[in-house]
Amino acid sequence: MTERLYYSDSYLTAFDAAVLRVVTHEGRHAAVLDRTAFYPTSGGQPFDTGHLGTARVVDVVDTEDGEILHIFEGELECGIVAAGDRQLQMVQGTIDWNRRFEHMQQHTGQHVLSAAFDRVVGARTESFHLGSASSTIDLNRTVSAADIERAENEANRIVWEDHPVTVRFATAEEAAGLPLRKESARTGTLRLIEIAGFDISACGGTHVAGTGAIGTIAVASSERFRGGTRVEFVCGVRTLKGYRALRDAMAASVRLVSVLPSELADGIARLQAEAKDMKRQIKDLQTRLAGFDGAALADSAQLYGSVRAVVAAVEGSDPAGLKALASTITARNGHVAALFSAPAPAAAIISRAADASVDCAALLKTLIARFGGKGGGRPDLAQGGGLQGATDEIVAFAREQLLRL
Ligand SMILES: [Zn+2]
């Protein structure tokens, strides 16, 4: 069994310990010490990081038989100390305080928030998870936004009143006579965390010494979860980090939209409506422009045997644009349109007026046979794409073929 120094002092950041063994755990080196201030992942709270001498502690694991494994990287250098007729390999452990304190704020904040939900709206906490950016508690029933606000208000009142948070150990019988928020399933000695005048819970985690050190408890979001509610929250330094992230995002957004923060949603809705309106206007203008361009092209039609045809490449046009132009041309009696996009690979539209006698599909077939690509259609309308070659050559070849028909 490793002696857990954090049980009685969660503010201890440096300690001396004897290295009992170095073992291999899942392919990594792990040190077993006689005592430690390192918190192992358990009870919803993540492990501490830090150093053993100069070796970096990257994970801390609680084993089933009560030992704590310190997974480390680098060389574990020990000092030899004589203890009676034995020699002890001693090492100094130091934990990363910023990470630990952040966890202590979140964990103690969880006790306060869970107790507030219990007292104010009668919702019990089923489980707790401390994540890398935010934490969650799962409540046993659904709660409203107003319920959440009432519990959040109560939790922060307890924070601002700065209630002492103390640890004590009790037998199961002693604990049975105390108003524990949740019955503990553990047997033997229980570690009880008491928030003076507010809450007693059995817990093995690390906590701040007074609720004031939690700083702030803020609910970030909530969602329905397994018949109850999952509440996401942040405490202390994470509230500040979250506030800064929101402030920066908000400042950048209001600069772009040129409104006050309170007007941002309306400002974005207005911009979206304007963009939608503009898209509609552009589409109308494109349709009208195609009409003018099509009429100009139709005026340039030349005689090919019995039909008047426009055979041309249109720079920067797409299949839909070519089709719009072709329909303006073939609205005229006896007219044929053979239009290509440019540059290659070319899209092709070949169509005719109802009274023209050209087989558009056959003409496209000869073009594809010569320039590649694919496509097809009917005698009155054919379309294709992927024709490779110089635009001039494609147009010249199409004119030759029209003369032969
Ligand atoms: Zn706890």
Short mmCIF file of C-alpha atoms and ligand atoms in Angstrom, two decimals:
data_model
loop_
_atom_site.label_atom_id
_atom_site.label_comp_id
_atom_site.label_asym_id
_atom_site.label_seq_id
_atom_site.Cartn_x
_atom_site.Cartn_y
_atom_site.Cartn_z
CA MET A 1 0.00 0.00 0.00
CA THR A 2 1.31 3.41 -0.91
CA GLU A 3 0.75 6.08 1.76
CA ARG A 4 -1.39 8.78 0.16
CA LEU A 5 -0.12 12.14 1.41
CA TYR A 6 -2.80 14.04 -0.52
CA TYR A 7 -5.47 12.41 1.68
CA SER A 8 -4.53 14.67 4.58
CA ASP A 9 -2.85 17.59 2.74
CA SER A 10 -3.95 18.47 -0.78
CA TYR A 11 -1.66 21.54 -0.74
CA LEU A 12 1.52 19.43 -0.44
CA THR A 13 3.52 19.90 -3.66
CA ALA A 14 6.95 18.41 -2.76
CA PHE A 15 7.85 15.31 -0.72
CA ASP A 16 10.62 12.78 -0.18
CA ALA A 17 9.87 9.10 -0.66
CA ALA A 18 11.63 5.77 -0.89
CA VAL A 19 11.49 3.97 -4.24
CA LEU A 20 10.26 0.45 -3.45
CA ARG A 21 10.35 -0.93 -7.00
CA VAL A 22 10.56 0.10 -10.63
CA VAL A 23 8.23 -2.01 -12.75
CA THR A 24 7.01 -2.08 -16.34
CA HIS A 25 3.39 -1.00 -16.85
CA GLU A 26 1.94 -1.36 -20.36
CA GLY A 27 5.40 -1.00 -21.86
CA ARG A 28 6.40 2.06 -19.76
CA HIS A 29 8.57 2.51 -16.67
CA ALA A 30 6.65 2.94 -13.41
CA ALA A 31 7.96 3.69 -9.93
CA VAL A 32 6.27 2.40 -6.76
CA LEU A 33 6.99 4.65 -3.74
CA ASP A 34 6.33 4.16 -0.04
CA ARG A 35 4.42 7.48 0.05
CA THR A 36 3.21 10.00 -2.52
CA ALA A 37 1.49 13.32 -3.06
CA PHE A 38 0.69 12.37 -6.67
CA TYR A 39 -3.03 11.89 -7.26
CA PRO A 40 -3.86 8.86 -9.45
CA THR A 41 -6.77 8.94 -11.92
CA SER A 42 -9.83 7.96 -9.85
CA GLY A 43 -13.26 9.12 -8.77
CA GLY A 44 -13.73 11.22 -11.91
CA GLN A 45 -10.56 13.30 -11.25
CA PRO A 46 -7.51 13.03 -13.60
CA PHE A 47 -3.97 12.23 -12.40
CA ASP A 48 -1.29 14.73 -11.42
CA THR A 49 1.84 15.33 -13.47
CA GLY A 50 5.23 16.44 -12.16
CA HIS A 51 8.71 15.06 -11.48
CA LEU A 52 10.51 12.37 -9.51
CA GLY A 53 13.97 13.93 -9.35
CA THR A 54 14.56 14.89 -12.98
CA ALA A 55 12.31 12.13 -14.41
CA ARG A 56 9.00 13.43 -15.75
CA VAL A 57 5.82 11.83 -14.34
CA VAL A 58 3.38 11.52 -17.27
CA ASP A 59 0.65 9.33 -15.74
CA VAL A 60 -0.34 8.06 -12.28
CA VAL A 61 -2.28 4.82 -11.93
CA ASP A 62 -4.14 3.40 -8.91
CA THR A 63 -3.79 -0.40 -8.84
CA GLU A 64 -6.36 -2.81 -7.41
CA ASP A 65 -4.11 -3.72 -4.46
CA GLY A 66 -3.76 -0.11 -3.30
CA GLU A 67 -0.39 0.73 -4.85
CA ILE A 68 0.18 3.85 -6.93
CA LEU A 69 2.22 3.56 -10.12
CA HIS A 70 4.13 6.69 -11.21
CA ILE A 71 4.66 6.31 -14.96
CA PHE A 72 7.80 8.26 -15.80
CA GLU A 73 10.01 9.26 -18.70
CA GLY A 74 13.76 9.86 -18.39
CA GLU A 75 16.27 8.58 -15.82
CA LEU A 76 15.13 7.93 -12.25
CA GLU A 77 18.12 9.06 -10.16
CA CYS A 78 17.94 8.16 -6.47
CA GLY A 79 19.96 9.11 -3.41
CA ILE A 80 21.05 6.23 -1.18
CA VAL A 81 20.20 6.64 2.51
CA ALA A 82 21.06 4.14 5.23
CA ALA A 83 18.14 3.10 7.44
CA GLY A 84 19.37 0.69 10.09
CA ASP A 85 20.85 -2.28 8.27
CA ARG A 86 19.01 -1.43 5.04
CA GLN A 87 19.71 1.07 2.29
CA LEU A 88 16.82 3.15 0.94
CA GLN A 89 16.70 4.63 -2.55
CA MET A 90 15.25 8.08 -1.96
CA VAL A 91 13.77 10.47 -4.50
CA GLN A 92 12.08 13.88 -4.30
CA GLY A 93 8.66 14.16 -5.88
CA THR A 94 7.21 17.49 -7.05
CA ILE A 95 3.78 17.89 -8.57
CA ASP A 96 2.67 20.43 -11.20
CA TRP A 97 0.73 22.78 -8.94
CA ASN A 98 -1.20 24.71 -11.62
CA ARG A 99 -2.72 21.51 -13.01
CA ARG A 100 -3.47 20.14 -9.53
CA PHE A 101 -5.02 23.38 -8.25
CA GLU A 102 -7.20 23.63 -11.37
CA HIS A 103 -8.46 20.10 -10.61
CA MET A 104 -9.02 20.99 -6.92
CA GLN A 105 -11.16 23.97 -7.97
CA GLN A 106 -13.24 21.85 -10.36
CA HIS A 107 -13.61 18.97 -7.90
CA THR A 108 -14.62 21.09 -4.90
CA GLY A 109 -16.87 23.12 -7.21
CA GLN A 110 -18.55 19.84 -8.16
CA HIS A 111 -19.33 19.07 -4.50
CA VAL A 112 -20.89 22.53 -4.09
CA LEU A 113 -22.85 22.42 -7.37
CA SER A 114 -24.12 18.86 -6.75
CA ALA A 115 -25.21 19.80 -3.21
CA ALA A 116 -26.91 22.94 -4.56
CA PHE A 117 -28.88 20.90 -7.15
CA ASP A 118 -29.80 18.46 -4.39
CA ARG A 119 -30.97 21.16 -1.96
CA VAL A 120 -32.56 23.70 -4.31
CA VAL A 121 -34.25 21.56 -6.98
CA GLY A 122 -34.11 18.03 -5.49
CA ALA A 123 -31.92 16.59 -8.28
CA ARG A 124 -29.30 14.04 -7.24
CA THR A 125 -25.90 13.65 -8.88
CA GLU A 126 -25.37 10.15 -10.32
CA SER A 127 -21.85 10.66 -11.68
CA PHE A 128 -19.11 13.22 -12.21
CA HIS A 129 -16.41 13.61 -14.83
CA LEU A 130 -13.57 16.13 -14.73
CA GLY A 131 -12.50 16.75 -18.35
CA SER A 132 -9.52 18.62 -19.75
CA ALA A 133 -11.55 21.75 -20.60
CA SER A 134 -14.82 21.39 -18.66
CA SER A 135 -16.52 18.98 -16.28
CA THR A 136 -19.93 17.32 -16.16
CA ILE A 137 -22.35 16.01 -13.57
CA ASP A 138 -25.23 13.73 -14.49
CA LEU A 139 -28.44 14.52 -12.58
CA ASN A 140 -31.06 11.82 -11.98
CA ARG A 141 -33.91 13.88 -13.43
CA THR A 142 -34.58 16.54 -16.02
CA VAL A 143 -34.22 20.13 -14.82
CA SER A 144 -35.33 23.39 -16.43
CA ALA A 145 -33.15 26.38 -17.34
CA ALA A 146 -34.68 28.20 -14.34
CA ASP A 147 -33.75 25.24 -12.05
CA ILE A 148 -30.16 25.43 -13.32
CA GLU A 149 -30.00 29.16 -12.64
CA ARG A 150 -31.33 28.71 -9.09
CA ALA A 151 -28.77 25.96 -8.34
CA GLU A 152 -25.99 28.03 -9.95
CA ASN A 153 -26.94 31.04 -7.80
CA GLU A 154 -26.96 28.94 -4.63
CA ALA A 155 -23.60 27.32 -5.49
CA ASN A 156 -21.95 30.72 -6.01
CA ARG A 157 -23.46 32.05 -2.78
CA ILE A 158 -21.67 29.20 -0.95
CA VAL A 159 -18.45 30.05 -2.82
CA TRP A 160 -18.62 33.74 -1.89
CA GLU A 161 -19.41 32.96 1.78
CA ASP A 162 -16.10 31.06 1.86
CA HIS A 163 -17.12 27.99 3.90
CA PRO A 164 -14.22 25.91 5.31
CA VAL A 165 -13.70 22.55 3.56
CA THR A 166 -12.31 19.86 5.87
CA VAL A 167 -11.39 16.20 5.65
CA ARG A 168 -12.14 13.62 8.31
CA PHE A 169 -12.09 9.85 8.49
CA ALA A 170 -15.00 7.83 9.86
CA THR A 171 -16.11 4.23 10.19
CA ALA A 172 -19.18 3.12 8.26
CA GLU A 173 -21.15 3.12 11.55
CA GLU A 174 -20.08 6.68 12.37
CA ALA A 175 -20.90 7.78 8.83
CA ALA A 176 -24.38 6.23 9.08
CA GLY A 177 -25.19 8.79 11.79
CA LEU A 178 -24.09 11.72 9.59
CA PRO A 179 -26.18 13.51 6.95
CA LEU A 180 -24.19 12.27 3.93
CA ARG A 181 -25.55 13.59 0.61
CA LYS A 182 -25.07 10.18 -0.98
CA GLU A 183 -24.67 6.83 0.75
CA SER A 184 -21.25 5.36 0.18
CA ALA A 185 -20.93 1.83 -1.18
CA ARG A 186 -17.44 1.53 0.35
CA THR A 187 -16.76 -0.53 3.45
CA GLY A 188 -14.15 0.17 6.12
CA THR A 189 -12.86 3.67 6.83
CA LEU A 190 -14.56 6.44 4.87
CA ARG A 191 -12.90 9.72 3.91
CA LEU A 192 -15.48 12.45 4.38
CA ILE A 193 -15.29 15.92 2.81
CA GLU A 194 -17.28 18.45 4.82
CA ILE A 195 -18.24 21.87 3.51
CA ALA A 196 -19.14 23.58 6.78
CA GLY A 197 -22.87 24.07 7.17
CA PHE A 198 -23.64 22.83 3.66
CA ASP A 199 -22.53 19.35 2.61
CA ILE A 200 -20.85 16.10 3.71
CA SER A 201 -19.76 13.60 1.05
CA ALA A 202 -17.48 10.56 0.99
CA CYS A 203 -14.72 11.25 -1.54
CA GLY A 204 -11.09 10.34 -2.21
CA GLY A 205 -10.23 13.37 -4.33
CA THR A 206 -8.31 16.59 -3.71
CA HIS A 207 -10.16 19.71 -2.58
CA VAL A 208 -9.46 23.35 -1.75
CA ALA A 209 -9.40 24.41 1.93
CA GLY A 210 -12.29 26.88 1.65
CA THR A 211 -15.07 27.34 -0.91
CA GLY A 212 -13.82 30.87 -1.67
CA ALA A 213 -10.83 29.31 -3.48
CA ILE A 214 -13.24 27.85 -6.06
CA GLY A 215 -13.63 31.40 -7.37
CA THR A 216 -16.74 30.98 -9.51
CA ILE A 217 -18.99 28.12 -10.61
CA ALA A 218 -20.52 28.62 -14.05
CA VAL A 219 -22.80 26.23 -15.95
CA ALA A 220 -21.70 26.13 -19.60
CA SER A 221 -24.46 23.95 -21.07
CA SER A 222 -26.95 21.20 -20.29
CA GLU A 223 -28.54 18.36 -22.25
CA ARG A 224 -30.92 15.47 -21.68
CA PHE A 225 -28.98 12.34 -20.80
CA ARG A 226 -30.30 8.87 -19.85
CA GLY A 227 -33.60 10.15 -18.54
CA GLY A 228 -31.88 12.91 -16.54
CA THR A 229 -29.74 15.94 -17.30
CA ARG A 230 -26.02 16.23 -18.04
CA VAL A 231 -24.77 19.59 -16.77
CA GLU A 232 -21.44 20.93 -18.07
CA PHE A 233 -19.68 23.44 -15.81
CA VAL A 234 -16.39 25.27 -15.20
CA CYS A 235 -14.88 26.64 -11.98
CA GLY A 236 -12.19 29.14 -10.99
CA VAL A 237 -9.38 29.53 -13.49
CA ARG A 238 -11.42 27.77 -16.17
CA THR A 239 -14.20 30.35 -15.80
CA LEU A 240 -11.60 33.05 -16.50
CA LYS A 241 -10.16 31.12 -19.48
CA GLY A 242 -13.66 30.59 -20.84
CA TYR A 243 -14.54 34.26 -20.35
CA ARG A 244 -11.40 35.34 -22.22
CA ALA A 245 -12.12 32.96 -25.13
CA LEU A 246 -15.71 34.28 -25.39
CA ARG A 247 -14.53 37.91 -25.06
CA ASP A 248 -12.01 37.50 -27.91
CA ALA A 249 -14.51 35.70 -30.15
CA MET A 250 -17.13 38.35 -29.40
CA ALA A 251 -14.72 41.26 -30.01
CA ALA A 252 -13.69 39.82 -33.40
CA SER A 253 -17.34 39.23 -34.35
CA VAL A 254 -18.68 42.66 -33.37
CA ARG A 255 -15.78 44.27 -35.29
CA LEU A 256 -16.76 42.33 -38.43
CA VAL A 257 -20.48 43.05 -38.13
CA SER A 258 -20.05 46.60 -36.74
CA VAL A 259 -22.66 46.28 -33.96
CA LEU A 260 -22.74 46.19 -30.16
CA PRO A 261 -22.35 42.72 -28.57
CA SER A 262 -26.03 42.72 -27.59
CA GLU A 263 -26.99 43.36 -31.23
CA LEU A 264 -24.79 40.60 -32.73
CA ALA A 265 -27.49 37.97 -33.34
CA ASP A 266 -29.79 40.52 -35.01
CA GLY A 267 -26.83 41.85 -37.03
CA ILE A 268 -25.97 38.39 -38.36
CA ALA A 269 -29.63 37.68 -39.19
CA ARG A 270 -29.75 40.98 -41.14
CA LEU A 271 -26.55 40.13 -43.08
CA GLN A 272 -27.92 36.69 -43.94
CA ALA A 273 -31.18 38.20 -45.24
CA GLU A 274 -29.20 40.71 -47.34
CA ALA A 275 -26.99 37.96 -48.79
CA LYS A 276 -30.06 35.91 -49.72
CA ASP A 277 -31.63 38.93 -51.41
CA MET A 278 -28.42 39.65 -53.33
CA LYS A 279 -28.15 36.05 -54.57
CA ARG A 280 -31.68 36.31 -55.96
CA GLN A 281 -30.86 39.61 -57.70
CA ILE A 282 -27.66 38.18 -59.20
CA LYS A 283 -29.58 35.20 -60.55
CA ASP A 284 -32.18 37.51 -62.16
CA LEU A 285 -29.44 39.64 -63.71
CA GLN A 286 -27.62 36.58 -65.06
CA THR A 287 -30.82 35.37 -66.70
CA ARG A 288 -31.38 38.79 -68.32
CA LEU A 289 -27.73 39.04 -69.39
CA ALA A 290 -27.89 35.60 -71.03
CA GLY A 291 -30.88 36.87 -73.01
CA PHE A 292 -28.85 39.82 -74.39
CA ASP A 293 -25.74 37.70 -75.07
CA GLY A 294 -27.89 35.02 -76.73
CA ALA A 295 -29.58 37.61 -78.96
CA ALA A 296 -26.18 39.03 -80.01
CA LEU A 297 -24.91 35.51 -80.78
CA ALA A 298 -28.12 34.69 -82.71
CA ASP A 299 -27.57 37.81 -84.86
CA SER A 300 -24.15 36.38 -85.85
CA ALA A 301 -25.69 33.11 -87.15
CA GLN A 302 -24.40 31.95 -90.54
CA LEU A 303 -25.95 29.77 -93.23
CA TYR A 304 -24.91 26.14 -93.26
CA GLY A 305 -26.93 24.57 -96.06
CA SER A 306 -30.57 24.86 -95.06
CA VAL A 307 -29.97 26.04 -91.45
CA ARG A 308 -28.64 29.17 -89.79
CA ALA A 309 -26.18 28.17 -87.08
CA VAL A 310 -24.09 29.76 -84.36
CA VAL A 311 -20.93 27.72 -83.76
CA ALA A 312 -18.82 29.41 -81.08
CA ALA A 313 -16.78 29.08 -77.92
CA VAL A 314 -17.91 31.18 -74.95
CA GLU A 315 -15.10 32.14 -72.54
CA GLY A 316 -15.75 31.40 -68.90
CA SER A 317 -19.17 29.86 -69.45
CA ASP A 318 -20.50 26.77 -67.68
CA PRO A 319 -23.00 24.16 -68.98
CA ALA A 320 -25.97 26.04 -67.48
CA GLY A 321 -24.81 29.31 -69.07
CA LEU A 322 -24.30 27.61 -72.47
CA LYS A 323 -27.78 26.10 -72.26
CA ALA A 324 -29.38 29.49 -71.52
CA LEU A 325 -27.58 31.05 -74.54
CA ALA A 326 -28.52 28.11 -76.80
CA SER A 327 -32.20 28.35 -75.90
CA THR A 328 -32.24 32.06 -76.87
CA ILE A 329 -30.64 31.21 -80.26
CA THR A 330 -32.89 28.23 -81.04
CA ALA A 331 -36.00 30.23 -80.20
CA ARG A 332 -35.52 31.63 -83.71
CA ASN A 333 -36.92 29.57 -86.62
CA GLY A 334 -34.45 27.38 -88.49
CA HIS A 335 -31.59 28.09 -86.07
CA VAL A 336 -28.99 25.72 -84.63
CA ALA A 337 -26.60 26.38 -81.71
CA ALA A 338 -23.30 24.54 -81.16
CA LEU A 339 -21.68 26.18 -78.16
CA PHE A 340 -18.54 25.24 -76.25
CA SER A 341 -17.08 26.44 -73.00
CA ALA A 342 -13.48 27.64 -73.01
CA PRO A 343 -10.76 26.88 -72.08
CA ALA A 344 -10.58 23.07 -72.46
CA PRO A 345 -11.76 20.62 -71.27
CA ALA A 346 -14.82 21.95 -73.05
CA ALA A 347 -18.47 21.50 -72.20
CA ALA A 348 -20.66 21.30 -75.31
CA ILE A 349 -24.32 22.14 -75.99
CA ILE A 350 -25.80 21.40 -79.39
CA SER A 351 -29.46 22.21 -79.94
CA ARG A 352 -31.83 23.23 -82.72
CA ALA A 353 -35.13 24.96 -83.35
CA ALA A 354 -38.07 22.57 -83.85
CA ASP A 355 -38.09 23.21 -87.61
CA ALA A 356 -34.33 22.73 -88.21
CA SER A 357 -33.27 19.38 -89.64
CA VAL A 358 -29.91 18.77 -87.90
CA ASP A 359 -29.29 15.67 -85.73
CA CYS A 360 -27.64 17.23 -82.67
CA ALA A 361 -26.79 13.88 -81.01
CA ALA A 362 -25.05 12.67 -84.19
CA LEU A 363 -23.01 15.89 -84.42
CA LEU A 364 -21.92 15.58 -80.75
CA LYS A 365 -20.94 11.95 -81.39
CA THR A 366 -18.53 12.94 -84.19
CA LEU A 367 -17.05 15.66 -81.93
CA ILE A 368 -16.49 13.20 -79.08
CA ALA A 369 -14.96 10.70 -81.52
CA ARG A 370 -12.46 13.40 -82.56
CA PHE A 371 -11.78 15.23 -79.23
CA GLY A 372 -12.73 12.73 -76.54
CA GLY A 373 -15.01 13.43 -73.57
CA LYS A 374 -18.48 12.07 -73.08
CA GLY A 375 -22.11 12.99 -73.54
CA GLY A 376 -25.25 12.26 -75.52
CA GLY A 377 -28.79 13.37 -76.12
CA ARG A 378 -31.60 13.49 -78.63
CA PRO A 379 -31.72 14.80 -82.22
CA ASP A 380 -33.00 18.20 -80.96
CA LEU A 381 -30.67 18.60 -77.93
CA ALA A 382 -27.36 17.02 -76.98
CA GLN A 383 -24.85 17.92 -74.33
CA GLY A 384 -21.40 16.71 -73.44
CA GLY A 385 -18.23 17.57 -71.57
CA GLY A 386 -14.53 16.91 -71.27
CA LEU A 387 -13.65 17.63 -74.91
CA GLN A 388 -9.86 18.04 -75.13
CA GLY A 389 -8.10 20.25 -77.68
CA ALA A 390 -7.64 23.87 -78.79
CA THR A 391 -10.95 25.73 -78.73
CA ASP A 392 -10.37 27.05 -82.28
CA GLU A 393 -9.93 23.49 -83.56
CA ILE A 394 -13.09 22.26 -81.86
CA VAL A 395 -15.12 25.15 -83.34
CA ALA A 396 -13.58 24.69 -86.84
CA PHE A 397 -14.26 20.96 -86.80
CA ALA A 398 -17.89 21.51 -85.71
CA ARG A 399 -18.40 23.98 -88.60
CA GLU A 400 -16.98 21.46 -91.11
CA GLN A 401 -19.31 18.77 -89.81
CA LEU A 402 -22.33 21.08 -90.04
CA LEU A 403 -21.53 21.80 -93.70
CA ARG A 404 -21.54 18.08 -94.44
CA LEU A 405 -24.95 17.47 -92.88
ZN ZN B 1 -14.42 15.18 -3.97
#
